[in-house]
Amino acid sequence: MAQIRIARRVLTECIAAMAFPILLLSILVAPVSAPVVAETDRSRARWCGVETMPLKPSDHSWAQWVAPRLRSRSMWRTDLPVFVTAVLLSALSLLVAFFGFIGAAALAFSSVFWLFGIAAQVGPFTPESVRETLLAMPAGIVLGAVTTTVLTGTSFLRDLLLRTFSRSRDPDLLAKLEELRTSRASLTAAFEFERQRIERDLHDGAQQELVAVVMRLGMLEATATAAAADQERIVRLARQAQAHAERALERLRDTVRNIHPRELSDLGLIAAVRELAARSPLRVELNSTGDDAQLSSPTATAVYFTMSEALTNISKHAGVGSARIDLRCTTTDVHVRVHDDGVGGARIYAGSGLAGLRERMRSVGGNLEILSPPGGGTLVVASAPSQPPW
C-alpha cells in the first residue's frame, strides 16, 4: 500500500511537471484560475491518501462555482496561496524530473549506448571505456532513486502547504462546512420525525373515525333493510355516523393546520398567532408589535411553528394553565419570546421537536434558545431575519 501511494505521488508530480507551461499561462488569467488549480490540488491530495474536503459541489459546473468563489475572502486566503505554491513546486518538479530521470536513464543504459558507438554524457561524466559504462549503471539506479525521493518529498511539501493554508488561514470556512453537515443531518432527522407524526395522527385520528363511520353506515343499512319500522334505531345510528364524520373532519383539519395553517398564508404571522392562541387550551397573553408584511414565507412559517411547539410543550409538561407570547416584527427581522411559570427543566436534545425547530430557525438564518432552570419556568427565545440569507 505504501508503495502504491509513493507511486501515485511520483506520478502526480510528473503530471504537475508536464502541466507547468499551462500553469505558467494561467497566471495571465489569475485570480480566475486560482480556484480551479486549488480544487485540482485538493483532488490530487485525496488521490494520494490525504483527507481533504472538496469545496466545489458535485452538481455545480466550474463556471457556476468559480463565479461566487471569486467574491469570497476564502479565495484570497486559501486558493491564491495554493495556486502560487502549485506554480513554484511544479517548476521544481519539472527540473527534478527532467534532469533526474533522463540522467538516470542515460547512466543506467550507458553500456547499451556504448554498443552503438554513443558515449552518453551526463553532466561532467562521459564514459570512455566499457568498464566505465558498467560502473555507470548502478549510479543511474541511485540517481533514479534519489529523483523519486525528491519528487515524493515535493509531493509531501504540497500536502503540508495545502493543509496549512486550508486550516490555519481559513478556519471559518471549515467550521461552516462542519456546521452545514451537522445541520443537514439534524434537519433530515427532524423531517423524518415530522412525517412519522403526520402518519400517526392520520392513522390514530381521522382514519379510526372514518372506520367507525363506515361501520355505522353498514349497521344503518342492515337495520333499514331488516326492520324498516325501527325508526328510532335508524335515527340513532345515523346520528352516531354523523358525529364520527364530524370528528374525523375536525381531526383532518387539525392535521392540515399543523402542516401549514391557512391563516398564516392568507392573513400573515400576527393573525395566525392570534388564532393559535385562541385555539390553545392555555390562557395565552399575546403582545405583538410591528408589521409582518415584510416577513418572507419561510421565516414566518419557522417562527409560527416555534411558538406552536412551545405552547404544546407548556400544556403537556409545564404544569401551568397560562403562557405569555411577546412578538415583535420589524422591516429587517422578527423576535419572539414564549414564557411560562412552570416546572422548567426543558432542554434541547437530539431528535426532539425543539431540536428540529432550532434547525428550522437556523435554515432561515435565525436561531432558537431555551432558558429553563428547574423550578424557574421556561423561556423560549427565537429570532430570524425577515428575508433568509439565501
Short mmCIF file of C-alpha atoms in Angstrom, two decimals, residues 53-367:
data_model
loop_
_atom_site.label_atom_id
_atom_site.label_comp_id
_atom_site.label_asym_id
_atom_site.label_seq_id
_atom_site.Cartn_x
_atom_site.Cartn_y
_atom_site.Cartn_z
CA MET A 53 -12.65 18.36 1.64
CA PRO A 54 -13.81 19.25 -1.86
CA LEU A 55 -15.25 22.75 -1.99
CA LYS A 56 -16.96 22.54 -5.38
CA PRO A 57 -20.41 20.91 -5.13
CA SER A 58 -20.71 17.89 -7.40
CA ASP A 59 -23.84 19.27 -9.10
CA HIS A 60 -22.19 22.61 -9.97
CA SER A 61 -20.19 23.30 -13.10
CA TRP A 62 -16.82 25.03 -12.82
CA ALA A 63 -18.34 28.28 -14.09
CA GLN A 64 -21.18 28.12 -11.54
CA TRP A 65 -18.72 27.52 -8.71
CA VAL A 66 -15.87 29.86 -9.66
CA ALA A 67 -18.04 32.97 -10.10
CA PRO A 68 -19.25 33.18 -6.47
CA ARG A 69 -15.92 31.84 -5.22
CA LEU A 70 -14.14 34.90 -6.60
CA ARG A 71 -16.28 37.12 -4.37
CA SER A 72 -15.39 35.27 -1.16
CA ARG A 73 -12.49 36.02 1.15
CA SER A 74 -11.64 32.33 1.20
CA MET A 75 -10.36 32.55 -2.35
CA TRP A 76 -7.69 35.09 -1.35
CA ARG A 77 -6.85 33.31 1.89
CA THR A 78 -6.75 29.75 0.59
CA ASP A 79 -6.97 29.32 -3.19
CA LEU A 80 -4.50 32.01 -4.22
CA PRO A 81 -1.67 30.80 -1.91
CA VAL A 82 -2.28 27.21 -3.08
CA PHE A 83 -2.14 28.42 -6.68
CA VAL A 84 1.22 30.17 -6.16
CA THR A 85 2.56 27.10 -4.37
CA ALA A 86 1.42 24.86 -7.24
CA VAL A 87 3.24 27.00 -9.82
CA LEU A 88 6.50 27.09 -7.86
CA LEU A 89 6.53 23.40 -6.93
CA SER A 90 5.58 22.38 -10.47
CA ALA A 91 8.64 24.28 -11.74
CA LEU A 92 10.76 22.41 -9.19
CA SER A 93 9.24 19.06 -10.20
CA LEU A 94 9.92 19.84 -13.86
CA LEU A 95 13.62 20.43 -13.21
CA VAL A 96 14.00 17.41 -10.94
CA ALA A 97 12.05 15.01 -13.15
CA PHE A 98 13.65 16.16 -16.41
CA PHE A 99 17.29 16.10 -15.36
CA GLY A 100 16.93 13.33 -12.77
CA PHE A 101 15.11 10.70 -14.81
CA ILE A 102 16.85 11.50 -18.10
CA GLY A 103 20.23 11.41 -16.37
CA ALA A 104 19.33 8.17 -14.56
CA ALA A 105 18.25 6.56 -17.84
CA ALA A 106 21.42 7.73 -19.62
CA LEU A 107 23.63 6.27 -16.89
CA ALA A 108 21.67 3.03 -16.50
CA PHE A 109 21.74 2.32 -20.23
CA SER A 110 25.18 3.80 -21.00
CA SER A 111 26.57 0.35 -21.87
CA VAL A 112 23.79 -0.12 -24.43
CA PHE A 113 24.56 3.27 -25.93
CA TRP A 114 28.25 2.31 -26.00
CA LEU A 115 27.47 -0.71 -28.17
CA PHE A 116 26.05 1.67 -30.77
CA GLY A 117 29.07 3.91 -30.53
CA ILE A 118 27.36 6.57 -28.41
CA ALA A 119 29.03 7.95 -25.30
CA ALA A 120 26.09 9.08 -23.13
CA GLN A 121 27.18 12.22 -21.32
CA VAL A 122 25.54 13.07 -18.01
CA GLY A 123 26.76 16.34 -16.62
CA PRO A 124 30.57 16.27 -16.45
CA PHE A 125 30.67 12.48 -16.77
CA THR A 126 31.40 10.95 -20.18
CA PRO A 127 32.27 7.23 -20.32
CA GLU A 128 35.48 6.43 -22.18
CA SER A 129 35.50 2.65 -21.83
CA VAL A 130 33.23 -0.34 -21.39
CA ARG A 131 34.33 -0.57 -17.74
CA GLU A 132 33.12 2.99 -17.07
CA THR A 133 29.77 2.30 -18.73
CA LEU A 134 29.28 -0.72 -16.48
CA LEU A 135 30.15 1.34 -13.42
CA ALA A 136 27.65 3.99 -14.56
CA MET A 137 24.72 1.55 -14.39
CA PRO A 138 24.43 1.42 -10.54
CA ALA A 139 24.99 5.18 -10.46
CA GLY A 140 21.96 5.58 -12.75
CA ILE A 141 19.86 3.41 -10.45
CA VAL A 142 20.93 5.51 -7.46
CA LEU A 143 20.14 8.73 -9.33
CA GLY A 144 16.69 7.38 -10.22
CA ALA A 145 16.04 6.52 -6.58
CA VAL A 146 17.19 9.97 -5.47
CA THR A 147 14.95 11.62 -8.08
CA THR A 148 11.98 9.54 -6.91
CA THR A 149 12.71 10.53 -3.30
CA VAL A 150 12.92 14.22 -4.16
CA LEU A 151 9.64 14.11 -6.10
CA THR A 152 7.95 12.28 -3.23
CA GLY A 153 9.22 14.90 -0.81
CA THR A 154 7.91 17.63 -3.11
CA SER A 155 4.51 15.95 -3.05
CA PHE A 156 4.53 15.84 0.77
CA LEU A 157 5.51 19.52 0.78
CA ARG A 158 2.46 20.28 -1.38
CA ASP A 159 0.25 18.48 1.14
CA LEU A 160 1.80 20.34 4.05
CA LEU A 161 1.27 23.73 2.45
CA LEU A 162 -2.26 22.80 1.34
CA ARG A 163 -3.23 21.83 4.90
CA THR A 164 -1.54 24.93 6.30
CA PHE A 165 -3.45 27.32 4.06
CA SER A 166 -6.73 25.42 4.47
CA ARG A 167 -6.65 25.05 8.26
CA SER A 168 -4.76 27.93 9.77
CA ARG A 169 -5.73 30.63 7.31
CA ASP A 170 -9.33 29.66 6.63
CA PRO A 171 -10.81 28.13 9.79
CA ASP A 172 -14.14 29.88 9.30
CA LEU A 173 -14.75 28.00 6.06
CA LEU A 174 -14.09 24.61 7.65
CA ALA A 175 -16.29 25.48 10.61
CA LYS A 176 -19.14 26.48 8.30
CA LEU A 177 -18.80 23.26 6.33
CA GLU A 178 -18.91 21.20 9.51
CA GLU A 179 -21.92 23.17 10.76
CA LEU A 180 -23.64 22.64 7.42
CA ARG A 181 -23.14 18.87 7.59
CA THR A 182 -24.46 18.75 11.16
CA SER A 183 -27.43 20.97 10.35
CA ARG A 184 -28.35 18.91 7.29
CA ALA A 185 -28.28 15.69 9.32
CA SER A 186 -30.43 17.28 12.04
CA LEU A 187 -32.94 18.59 9.50
CA THR A 188 -33.20 15.17 7.87
CA ALA A 189 -33.93 13.57 11.24
CA ALA A 190 -36.44 16.31 12.12
CA PHE A 191 -38.30 15.96 8.82
CA GLU A 192 -38.44 12.19 9.27
CA PHE A 193 -39.87 12.69 12.76
CA GLU A 194 -42.48 15.08 11.36
CA ARG A 195 -43.51 12.63 8.64
CA GLN A 196 -43.95 9.91 11.27
CA ARG A 197 -46.04 12.28 13.40
CA ILE A 198 -48.36 13.10 10.49
CA GLU A 199 -48.74 9.41 9.66
CA ARG A 200 -49.52 8.65 13.31
CA ASP A 201 -52.07 11.47 13.55
CA LEU A 202 -53.86 10.31 10.42
CA HIS A 203 -53.81 6.65 11.50
CA ASP A 204 -54.91 7.16 15.10
CA GLY A 205 -57.24 10.09 14.45
CA ALA A 206 -59.12 10.60 11.21
CA GLN A 207 -58.66 7.03 9.97
CA GLN A 208 -60.21 5.50 13.10
CA GLU A 209 -63.13 7.90 12.97
CA LEU A 210 -63.75 7.13 9.29
CA VAL A 211 -63.66 3.39 10.01
CA ALA A 212 -66.31 3.97 12.69
CA VAL A 213 -68.39 5.94 10.16
CA VAL A 214 -68.22 3.07 7.67
CA MET A 215 -69.25 0.58 10.33
CA ARG A 216 -72.17 2.73 11.49
CA LEU A 217 -73.36 3.18 7.92
CA GLY A 218 -73.20 -0.58 7.39
CA MET A 219 -75.25 -1.16 10.52
CA LEU A 220 -77.68 1.54 9.41
CA GLU A 221 -78.15 -0.16 6.05
CA ALA A 222 -78.70 -3.55 7.68
CA THR A 223 -81.22 -2.11 10.16
CA ALA A 224 -83.10 -0.26 7.45
CA THR A 225 -83.28 -3.42 5.34
CA ALA A 226 -84.25 -5.80 8.15
CA ALA A 227 -86.73 -3.64 10.01
CA ALA A 228 -87.96 -0.63 8.18
CA ALA A 229 -90.26 0.15 11.10
CA ASP A 230 -87.41 0.50 13.61
CA GLN A 231 -87.13 4.24 13.00
CA GLU A 232 -85.60 5.02 16.41
CA ARG A 233 -82.59 2.71 15.87
CA ILE A 234 -82.06 4.06 12.35
CA VAL A 235 -82.04 7.65 13.63
CA ARG A 236 -79.59 6.76 16.43
CA LEU A 237 -77.16 5.05 14.03
CA ALA A 238 -77.39 7.96 11.59
CA ARG A 239 -76.58 10.45 14.34
CA GLN A 240 -73.62 8.33 15.50
CA ALA A 241 -72.30 8.15 11.95
CA GLN A 242 -72.68 11.90 11.59
CA ALA A 243 -70.84 12.52 14.87
CA HIS A 244 -67.95 10.28 13.85
CA ALA A 245 -67.76 12.00 10.46
CA GLU A 246 -67.64 15.42 12.12
CA ARG A 247 -64.85 14.30 14.47
CA ALA A 248 -62.90 12.85 11.53
CA LEU A 249 -63.29 16.11 9.66
CA GLU A 250 -62.12 18.11 12.67
CA ARG A 251 -59.07 15.90 13.13
CA LEU A 252 -58.24 16.21 9.45
CA ARG A 253 -58.46 20.00 9.79
CA ASP A 254 -56.14 19.89 12.80
CA THR A 255 -53.64 17.74 10.93
CA VAL A 256 -53.69 20.00 7.88
CA ARG A 257 -53.38 23.08 10.12
CA ASN A 258 -50.34 21.53 11.80
CA ILE A 259 -48.72 21.03 8.39
CA HIS A 260 -49.26 24.65 7.34
CA PRO A 261 -52.04 26.85 8.76
CA ARG A 262 -54.16 28.64 6.20
CA GLU A 263 -54.30 31.78 8.37
CA LEU A 264 -50.53 32.11 8.02
CA SER A 265 -50.70 32.15 4.22
CA ASP A 266 -53.79 34.35 3.95
CA LEU A 267 -53.50 36.80 6.86
CA GLY A 268 -49.86 36.79 7.97
CA LEU A 269 -47.91 35.78 11.06
CA ILE A 270 -49.58 38.01 13.67
CA ALA A 271 -53.11 36.93 12.73
CA ALA A 272 -52.05 33.28 12.64
CA VAL A 273 -50.53 33.58 16.12
CA ARG A 274 -53.75 35.16 17.43
CA GLU A 275 -55.67 32.19 16.04
CA LEU A 276 -53.12 29.84 17.58
CA ALA A 277 -53.52 31.50 20.98
CA ALA A 278 -57.32 31.33 20.73
CA ARG A 279 -57.27 27.59 19.99
CA SER A 280 -54.74 26.78 22.70
CA PRO A 281 -56.05 25.13 25.90
CA LEU A 282 -53.86 27.62 27.78
CA ARG A 283 -54.70 31.19 28.71
CA VAL A 284 -52.29 32.95 26.36
CA GLU A 285 -51.34 36.59 26.80
CA LEU A 286 -50.21 37.83 23.39
CA ASN A 287 -48.27 41.08 22.92
CA SER A 288 -47.48 41.82 19.28
CA THR A 289 -45.85 44.90 17.81
CA GLY A 290 -44.75 45.94 14.35
CA ASP A 291 -45.83 44.90 10.87
CA ASP A 292 -45.37 41.39 9.49
CA ALA A 293 -45.78 42.43 5.84
CA GLN A 294 -42.02 42.25 5.23
CA LEU A 295 -41.65 38.70 6.52
CA SER A 296 -40.88 36.03 3.96
CA SER A 297 -42.97 32.87 3.97
CA PRO A 298 -40.12 30.58 5.19
CA THR A 299 -39.31 32.92 8.08
CA ALA A 300 -42.96 33.35 9.12
CA THR A 301 -43.51 29.58 8.97
CA ALA A 302 -40.44 28.83 11.09
CA VAL A 303 -41.43 31.38 13.74
CA TYR A 304 -45.06 30.21 13.80
CA PHE A 305 -44.19 26.57 14.42
CA THR A 306 -41.68 27.59 17.06
CA MET A 307 -44.49 29.25 19.02
CA SER A 308 -46.88 26.36 18.32
CA GLU A 309 -44.40 23.78 19.63
CA ALA A 310 -43.62 25.95 22.65
CA LEU A 311 -47.32 26.20 23.60
CA THR A 312 -47.76 22.47 23.11
CA ASN A 313 -44.85 21.73 25.41
CA ILE A 314 -46.23 24.12 28.06
CA SER A 315 -49.64 22.44 28.05
CA LYS A 316 -48.06 18.97 28.28
CA HIS A 317 -45.10 19.42 30.62
CA ALA A 318 -45.08 22.79 32.40
CA GLY A 319 -47.91 22.08 34.81
CA VAL A 320 -49.47 25.54 34.40
CA GLY A 321 -52.53 26.88 32.60
CA SER A 322 -51.15 30.10 31.16
CA ALA A 323 -48.35 31.42 28.96
CA ARG A 324 -47.18 34.71 27.51
CA ILE A 325 -46.03 35.45 23.96
CA ASP A 326 -44.11 38.60 23.01
CA LEU A 327 -43.88 39.00 19.23
CA ARG A 328 -42.01 41.89 17.60
CA CYS A 329 -41.79 42.33 13.84
CA THR A 330 -39.62 44.92 12.09
CA THR A 331 -38.69 45.58 8.49
CA THR A 332 -35.43 43.66 8.95
CA ASP A 333 -36.14 40.86 11.45
CA VAL A 334 -38.59 39.19 13.82
CA HIS A 335 -38.20 38.34 17.51
CA VAL A 336 -40.41 36.14 19.66
CA ARG A 337 -40.39 35.14 23.34
CA VAL A 338 -42.65 32.44 24.80
CA HIS A 339 -42.63 32.32 28.60
CA ASP A 340 -44.33 30.23 31.26
CA ASP A 341 -44.03 29.92 35.05
CA GLY A 342 -44.00 26.14 35.09
CA VAL A 343 -41.65 23.48 36.42
CA GLY A 344 -38.81 24.31 34.00
CA GLY A 345 -36.05 21.84 33.20
CA ALA A 346 -36.71 21.80 29.46
CA ARG A 347 -33.75 21.20 27.18
CA ILE A 348 -32.93 20.60 23.53
CA TYR A 349 -31.71 17.09 22.74
CA ALA A 350 -31.11 15.20 19.51
CA GLY A 351 -34.30 14.01 17.85
CA SER A 352 -36.62 16.20 19.91
CA GLY A 353 -39.18 18.57 18.44
CA LEU A 354 -37.25 21.55 19.80
CA ALA A 355 -34.07 20.33 18.08
CA GLY A 356 -35.96 20.21 14.79
CA LEU A 357 -37.32 23.71 15.37
CA ARG A 358 -33.85 25.05 16.14
CA GLU A 359 -32.53 23.65 12.86
CA ARG A 360 -35.56 25.08 11.09
CA MET A 361 -34.78 28.51 12.52
CA ARG A 362 -31.15 28.17 11.50
CA SER A 363 -32.20 27.22 7.98
CA VAL A 364 -33.67 30.74 7.55
CA GLY A 365 -30.66 32.42 9.16
CA GLY A 366 -32.16 32.61 12.66
CA ASN A 367 -31.62 30.93 16.00
#
